[in-house]
Amino acid sequence: MLKNKMPFHQKYEYIDKALKESLKSSRYQHSIGVMHTAACLAMRYDEDVEKAMLSGLIHDCTKNMAIEEQIRLCADNQITLTDEDLANPEIIHSITAPIMAKNTFNITDVSILNAVRCHSTGKENMNKLEKLIYIADFIEGGRFFTKDPEVLDRARTIAFNTNLNRTVAYILSKIIIWLKVSRNVLHSDTLRANEFYSKFLIDN
């Protein structure tokens, strides 16, 4: 387990090695992409760069864990999954990732754990770090949305040229549409986030 006072580069090397061994190659590359994008956004918006990098690096650390194993991990840590969590298993990794971050990587910074926790669904009134990770997960350089490739260009432009609230609003507006079209379960956290941030959406 990592020591709390370990220098950032040693934490990074330890976590990076663990993720490289436990994640699929594509998921590992995505995590590195989110880490770098989060760092760029942190510099743009005057956020703690090391916190942004750690949050981005670990945000998907349980993504390749079987759902059954993730459910057991929640139970073992006294976390009760709701019916809508279970109906949308793709978001459960955002619940289990903070558990692994704390138990395996000894990351106890609540701001990092919270940013990882809401990176999939978003939530209303996110703080700066939470918004950075939510956005970085969507716009990192390895992303490509076949059906809507222009959405990424637009999101990246908004992210670095306007502000975080408008960027989150734009991303949520597109995700809501995609989830409705695919008939996926719309998590209440996402719906509340969309309602909160919609006032910042100037145009599409």
mmCIF file of C-alpha atoms in Angstrom:
data_model
loop_
_atom_site.group_PDB
_atom_site.id
_atom_site.type_symbol
_atom_site.label_atom_id
_atom_site.label_comp_id
_atom_site.label_asym_id
_atom_site.label_seq_id
_atom_site.Cartn_x
_atom_site.Cartn_y
_atom_site.Cartn_z
ATOM 1 C CA MET A 1 0.000 0.000 0.000
ATOM 2 C CA LEU A 2 1.153 3.508 -0.780
ATOM 3 C CA LYS A 3 2.310 5.757 2.034
ATOM 4 C CA ASN A 4 0.413 9.012 2.525
ATOM 5 C CA LYS A 5 3.507 11.213 2.346
ATOM 6 C CA MET A 6 5.011 9.522 -0.700
ATOM 7 C CA PRO A 7 6.099 12.042 -3.392
ATOM 8 C CA PHE A 8 3.741 12.412 -6.339
ATOM 9 C CA HIS A 9 6.052 10.761 -8.870
ATOM 10 C CA GLN A 10 6.341 7.648 -6.697
ATOM 11 C CA LYS A 11 2.555 7.465 -6.251
ATOM 12 C CA TYR A 12 2.144 7.827 -9.994
ATOM 13 C CA GLU A 13 4.664 5.096 -10.798
ATOM 14 C CA TYR A 14 3.073 2.680 -8.331
ATOM 15 C CA ILE A 15 -0.508 3.276 -9.536
ATOM 16 C CA ASP A 16 0.504 3.364 -13.189
ATOM 17 C CA LYS A 17 2.179 -0.053 -12.890
ATOM 18 C CA ALA A 18 -0.859 -1.517 -11.113
ATOM 19 C CA LEU A 19 -3.294 -0.180 -13.714
ATOM 20 C CA LYS A 20 -1.149 -1.347 -16.603
ATOM 21 C CA GLU A 21 -1.365 -4.858 -15.176
ATOM 22 C CA SER A 22 -5.077 -4.845 -14.285
ATOM 23 C CA LEU A 23 -6.763 -2.899 -17.102
ATOM 24 C CA LYS A 24 -7.244 -3.757 -20.739
ATOM 25 C CA SER A 25 -4.796 -1.876 -22.943
ATOM 26 C CA SER A 26 -7.500 0.402 -24.385
ATOM 27 C CA ARG A 27 -8.811 1.233 -20.916
ATOM 28 C CA TYR A 28 -5.313 1.923 -19.621
ATOM 29 C CA GLN A 29 -4.614 4.260 -22.548
ATOM 30 C CA HIS A 30 -7.917 6.035 -21.883
ATOM 31 C CA SER A 31 -6.938 6.515 -18.234
ATOM 32 C CA ILE A 32 -3.614 8.039 -19.248
ATOM 33 C CA GLY A 33 -5.464 10.287 -21.683
ATOM 34 C CA VAL A 34 -7.871 11.465 -19.001
ATOM 35 C CA MET A 35 -4.957 12.113 -16.650
ATOM 36 C CA HIS A 36 -3.165 14.320 -19.188
ATOM 37 C CA THR A 37 -6.351 16.115 -20.216
ATOM 38 C CA ALA A 38 -7.251 16.733 -16.573
ATOM 39 C CA ALA A 39 -3.781 18.198 -16.016
ATOM 40 C CA CYS A 40 -4.232 20.583 -18.954
ATOM 41 C CA LEU A 41 -7.652 21.653 -17.700
ATOM 42 C CA ALA A 42 -6.261 22.108 -14.187
ATOM 43 C CA MET A 43 -3.604 24.481 -15.508
ATOM 44 C CA ARG A 44 -6.204 26.317 -17.575
ATOM 45 C CA TYR A 45 -8.568 26.746 -14.618
ATOM 46 C CA ASP A 46 -6.076 27.080 -11.751
ATOM 47 C CA GLU A 47 -6.790 23.762 -10.038
ATOM 48 C CA ASP A 48 -4.296 21.515 -8.231
ATOM 49 C CA VAL A 49 -2.543 19.681 -11.086
ATOM 50 C CA GLU A 50 -1.416 16.691 -9.024
ATOM 51 C CA LYS A 51 -4.921 16.104 -7.699
ATOM 52 C CA ALA A 52 -6.301 16.339 -11.219
ATOM 53 C CA MET A 53 -3.716 13.880 -12.525
ATOM 54 C CA LEU A 54 -4.328 11.326 -9.763
ATOM 55 C CA SER A 55 -8.092 11.623 -10.196
ATOM 56 C CA GLY A 56 -7.813 11.105 -13.933
ATOM 57 C CA LEU A 57 -5.397 8.211 -13.584
ATOM 58 C CA ILE A 58 -7.558 6.201 -11.171
ATOM 59 C CA HIS A 59 -11.052 7.153 -12.359
ATOM 60 C CA ASP A 60 -11.580 3.833 -14.187
ATOM 61 C CA CYS A 61 -9.422 1.606 -11.974
ATOM 62 C CA THR A 62 -12.226 -0.960 -11.485
ATOM 63 C CA LYS A 63 -13.693 -0.680 -14.983
ATOM 64 C CA ASN A 64 -12.497 -4.135 -16.062
ATOM 65 C CA MET A 65 -13.592 -5.818 -12.839
ATOM 66 C CA ALA A 66 -16.574 -8.163 -13.236
ATOM 67 C CA ILE A 67 -19.873 -6.617 -12.148
ATOM 68 C CA GLU A 68 -20.434 -9.405 -9.638
ATOM 69 C CA GLU A 69 -17.064 -8.668 -8.083
ATOM 70 C CA GLN A 70 -17.857 -4.961 -7.940
ATOM 71 C CA ILE A 71 -21.163 -5.663 -6.232
ATOM 72 C CA ARG A 72 -19.337 -7.779 -3.628
ATOM 73 C CA LEU A 73 -16.783 -5.007 -3.165
ATOM 74 C CA CYS A 74 -19.588 -2.567 -2.391
ATOM 75 C CA ALA A 75 -21.192 -4.986 0.049
ATOM 76 C CA ASP A 76 -17.861 -5.636 1.770
ATOM 77 C CA ASN A 77 -17.483 -1.875 2.269
ATOM 78 C CA GLN A 78 -21.042 -1.293 3.526
ATOM 79 C CA ILE A 79 -22.157 0.501 0.368
ATOM 80 C CA THR A 80 -25.682 -0.252 -0.760
ATOM 81 C CA LEU A 81 -26.301 -0.056 -4.491
ATOM 82 C CA THR A 82 -29.689 1.327 -5.472
ATOM 83 C CA ASP A 83 -32.037 -0.305 -7.945
ATOM 84 C CA GLU A 84 -31.110 2.281 -10.551
ATOM 85 C CA ASP A 85 -27.396 1.627 -9.948
ATOM 86 C CA LEU A 86 -27.985 -2.075 -10.592
ATOM 87 C CA ALA A 87 -30.127 -1.278 -13.632
ATOM 88 C CA ASN A 88 -27.210 0.684 -15.086
ATOM 89 C CA PRO A 89 -24.132 -1.493 -14.399
ATOM 90 C CA GLU A 90 -21.896 0.709 -16.583
ATOM 91 C CA ILE A 91 -21.806 3.320 -13.819
ATOM 92 C CA ILE A 92 -21.013 0.967 -10.929
ATOM 93 C CA HIS A 93 -17.267 1.314 -11.540
ATOM 94 C CA SER A 94 -17.562 4.953 -10.476
ATOM 95 C CA ILE A 95 -18.793 3.690 -7.108
ATOM 96 C CA THR A 96 -16.156 0.988 -6.700
ATOM 97 C CA ALA A 97 -13.206 3.008 -8.042
ATOM 98 C CA PRO A 98 -13.040 5.255 -4.944
ATOM 99 C CA ILE A 99 -13.099 2.128 -2.779
ATOM 100 C CA MET A 100 -10.087 0.677 -4.593
ATOM 101 C CA ALA A 101 -8.374 4.064 -4.622
ATOM 102 C CA LYS A 102 -8.663 4.232 -0.846
ATOM 103 C CA ASN A 103 -8.078 0.576 0.045
ATOM 104 C CA THR A 104 -5.401 -0.313 -2.505
ATOM 105 C CA PHE A 105 -3.708 2.992 -3.344
ATOM 106 C CA ASN A 106 -4.221 4.666 0.053
ATOM 107 C CA ILE A 107 -5.721 7.767 -1.522
ATOM 108 C CA THR A 108 -7.641 9.442 1.279
ATOM 109 C CA ASP A 109 -8.059 12.921 -0.182
ATOM 110 C CA VAL A 110 -11.840 13.348 -0.206
ATOM 111 C CA SER A 111 -11.747 15.767 -3.129
ATOM 112 C CA ILE A 112 -10.066 13.144 -5.328
ATOM 113 C CA LEU A 113 -12.404 10.370 -4.204
ATOM 114 C CA ASN A 114 -15.456 12.545 -4.854
ATOM 115 C CA ALA A 115 -14.227 13.525 -8.315
ATOM 116 C CA VAL A 116 -13.802 9.862 -9.202
ATOM 117 C CA ARG A 117 -17.190 9.031 -7.691
ATOM 118 C CA CYS A 118 -19.188 11.340 -9.955
ATOM 119 C CA HIS A 119 -17.216 11.040 -13.198
ATOM 120 C CA SER A 120 -19.770 8.762 -14.886
ATOM 121 C CA THR A 121 -23.101 10.323 -14.019
ATOM 122 C CA GLY A 122 -22.098 13.818 -13.045
ATOM 123 C CA LYS A 123 -24.035 15.513 -10.280
ATOM 124 C CA GLU A 124 -25.592 18.870 -9.583
ATOM 125 C CA ASN A 125 -23.358 21.716 -8.423
ATOM 126 C CA MET A 126 -20.017 19.940 -8.893
ATOM 127 C CA ASN A 127 -16.874 21.597 -7.578
ATOM 128 C CA LYS A 128 -14.015 22.532 -9.899
ATOM 129 C CA LEU A 129 -12.075 19.262 -9.651
ATOM 130 C CA GLU A 130 -15.226 17.197 -10.151
ATOM 131 C CA LYS A 131 -16.064 19.167 -13.290
ATOM 132 C CA LEU A 132 -12.510 18.820 -14.590
ATOM 133 C CA ILE A 133 -12.587 15.017 -14.339
ATOM 134 C CA TYR A 134 -16.103 14.761 -15.759
ATOM 135 C CA ILE A 135 -15.033 16.838 -18.763
ATOM 136 C CA ALA A 136 -11.632 15.171 -19.207
ATOM 137 C CA ASP A 137 -13.276 11.748 -19.304
ATOM 138 C CA PHE A 138 -15.393 12.944 -22.231
ATOM 139 C CA ILE A 139 -12.864 14.902 -24.288
ATOM 140 C CA GLU A 140 -9.531 13.103 -23.814
ATOM 141 C CA GLY A 141 -7.536 12.735 -27.012
ATOM 142 C CA GLY A 142 -8.247 9.043 -27.590
ATOM 143 C CA ARG A 143 -11.995 9.514 -27.698
ATOM 144 C CA PHE A 144 -13.877 9.224 -30.981
ATOM 145 C CA PHE A 145 -17.652 9.116 -31.309
ATOM 146 C CA THR A 146 -18.447 7.569 -34.689
ATOM 147 C CA LYS A 147 -22.016 8.861 -34.906
ATOM 148 C CA ASP A 148 -21.248 12.393 -33.701
ATOM 149 C CA PRO A 149 -17.558 13.179 -34.299
ATOM 150 C CA GLU A 150 -18.218 16.932 -34.327
ATOM 151 C CA VAL A 151 -19.457 16.780 -30.739
ATOM 152 C CA LEU A 152 -15.930 16.160 -29.483
ATOM 153 C CA ASP A 153 -14.477 19.082 -31.406
ATOM 154 C CA ARG A 154 -17.211 21.328 -30.036
ATOM 155 C CA ALA A 155 -16.774 20.072 -26.453
ATOM 156 C CA ARG A 156 -12.999 20.561 -26.605
ATOM 157 C CA THR A 157 -13.380 24.075 -27.962
ATOM 158 C CA ILE A 158 -15.871 25.013 -25.261
ATOM 159 C CA ALA A 159 -13.723 23.439 -22.531
ATOM 160 C CA PHE A 160 -10.607 25.452 -23.282
ATOM 161 C CA ASN A 161 -12.171 28.649 -24.603
ATOM 162 C CA THR A 162 -15.213 29.362 -22.433
ATOM 163 C CA ASN A 163 -15.811 27.908 -18.962
ATOM 164 C CA LEU A 164 -16.368 24.673 -17.063
ATOM 165 C CA ASN A 165 -20.096 25.146 -16.412
ATOM 166 C CA ARG A 166 -20.885 25.667 -20.064
ATOM 167 C CA THR A 167 -18.752 22.645 -20.997
ATOM 168 C CA VAL A 168 -20.517 20.384 -18.506
ATOM 169 C CA ALA A 169 -23.882 21.656 -19.749
ATOM 170 C CA TYR A 170 -22.974 20.885 -23.358
ATOM 171 C CA ILE A 171 -21.687 17.378 -22.557
ATOM 172 C CA LEU A 172 -24.732 16.524 -20.462
ATOM 173 C CA SER A 173 -27.101 17.729 -23.188
ATOM 174 C CA LYS A 174 -25.499 15.323 -25.656
ATOM 175 C CA ILE A 175 -25.302 12.404 -23.227
ATOM 176 C CA ILE A 176 -28.987 12.758 -22.358
ATOM 177 C CA ILE A 177 -29.886 12.574 -26.059
ATOM 178 C CA TRP A 178 -27.648 9.555 -26.671
ATOM 179 C CA LEU A 179 -29.004 7.671 -23.658
ATOM 180 C CA LYS A 180 -32.603 8.334 -24.689
ATOM 181 C CA VAL A 181 -31.952 7.171 -28.248
ATOM 182 C CA SER A 182 -30.216 3.998 -27.038
ATOM 183 C CA ARG A 183 -32.961 3.486 -24.427
ATOM 184 C CA ASN A 184 -30.403 3.163 -21.659
ATOM 185 C CA VAL A 185 -31.390 3.872 -18.086
ATOM 186 C CA LEU A 186 -31.120 7.559 -17.243
ATOM 187 C CA HIS A 187 -29.623 7.740 -13.768
ATOM 188 C CA SER A 188 -31.235 10.296 -11.467
ATOM 189 C CA ASP A 189 -27.810 11.857 -10.755
ATOM 190 C CA THR A 190 -27.441 12.584 -14.470
ATOM 191 C CA LEU A 191 -30.946 13.983 -14.727
ATOM 192 C CA ARG A 192 -30.389 16.266 -11.737
ATOM 193 C CA ALA A 193 -27.028 17.347 -13.124
ATOM 194 C CA ASN A 194 -28.596 18.146 -16.480
ATOM 195 C CA GLU A 195 -31.354 20.160 -14.818
ATOM 196 C CA PHE A 196 -28.790 22.104 -12.780
ATOM 197 C CA TYR A 197 -26.374 22.852 -15.631
ATOM 198 C CA SER A 198 -28.900 23.424 -18.426
ATOM 199 C CA LYS A 199 -29.042 27.102 -17.486
ATOM 200 C CA PHE A 200 -25.413 27.439 -18.589
ATOM 201 C CA LEU A 201 -26.071 25.991 -22.041
ATOM 202 C CA ILE A 202 -25.984 28.906 -24.462
ATOM 203 C CA ASP A 203 -26.262 26.908 -27.670
ATOM 204 C CA ASN A 204 -25.704 23.431 -29.045
#
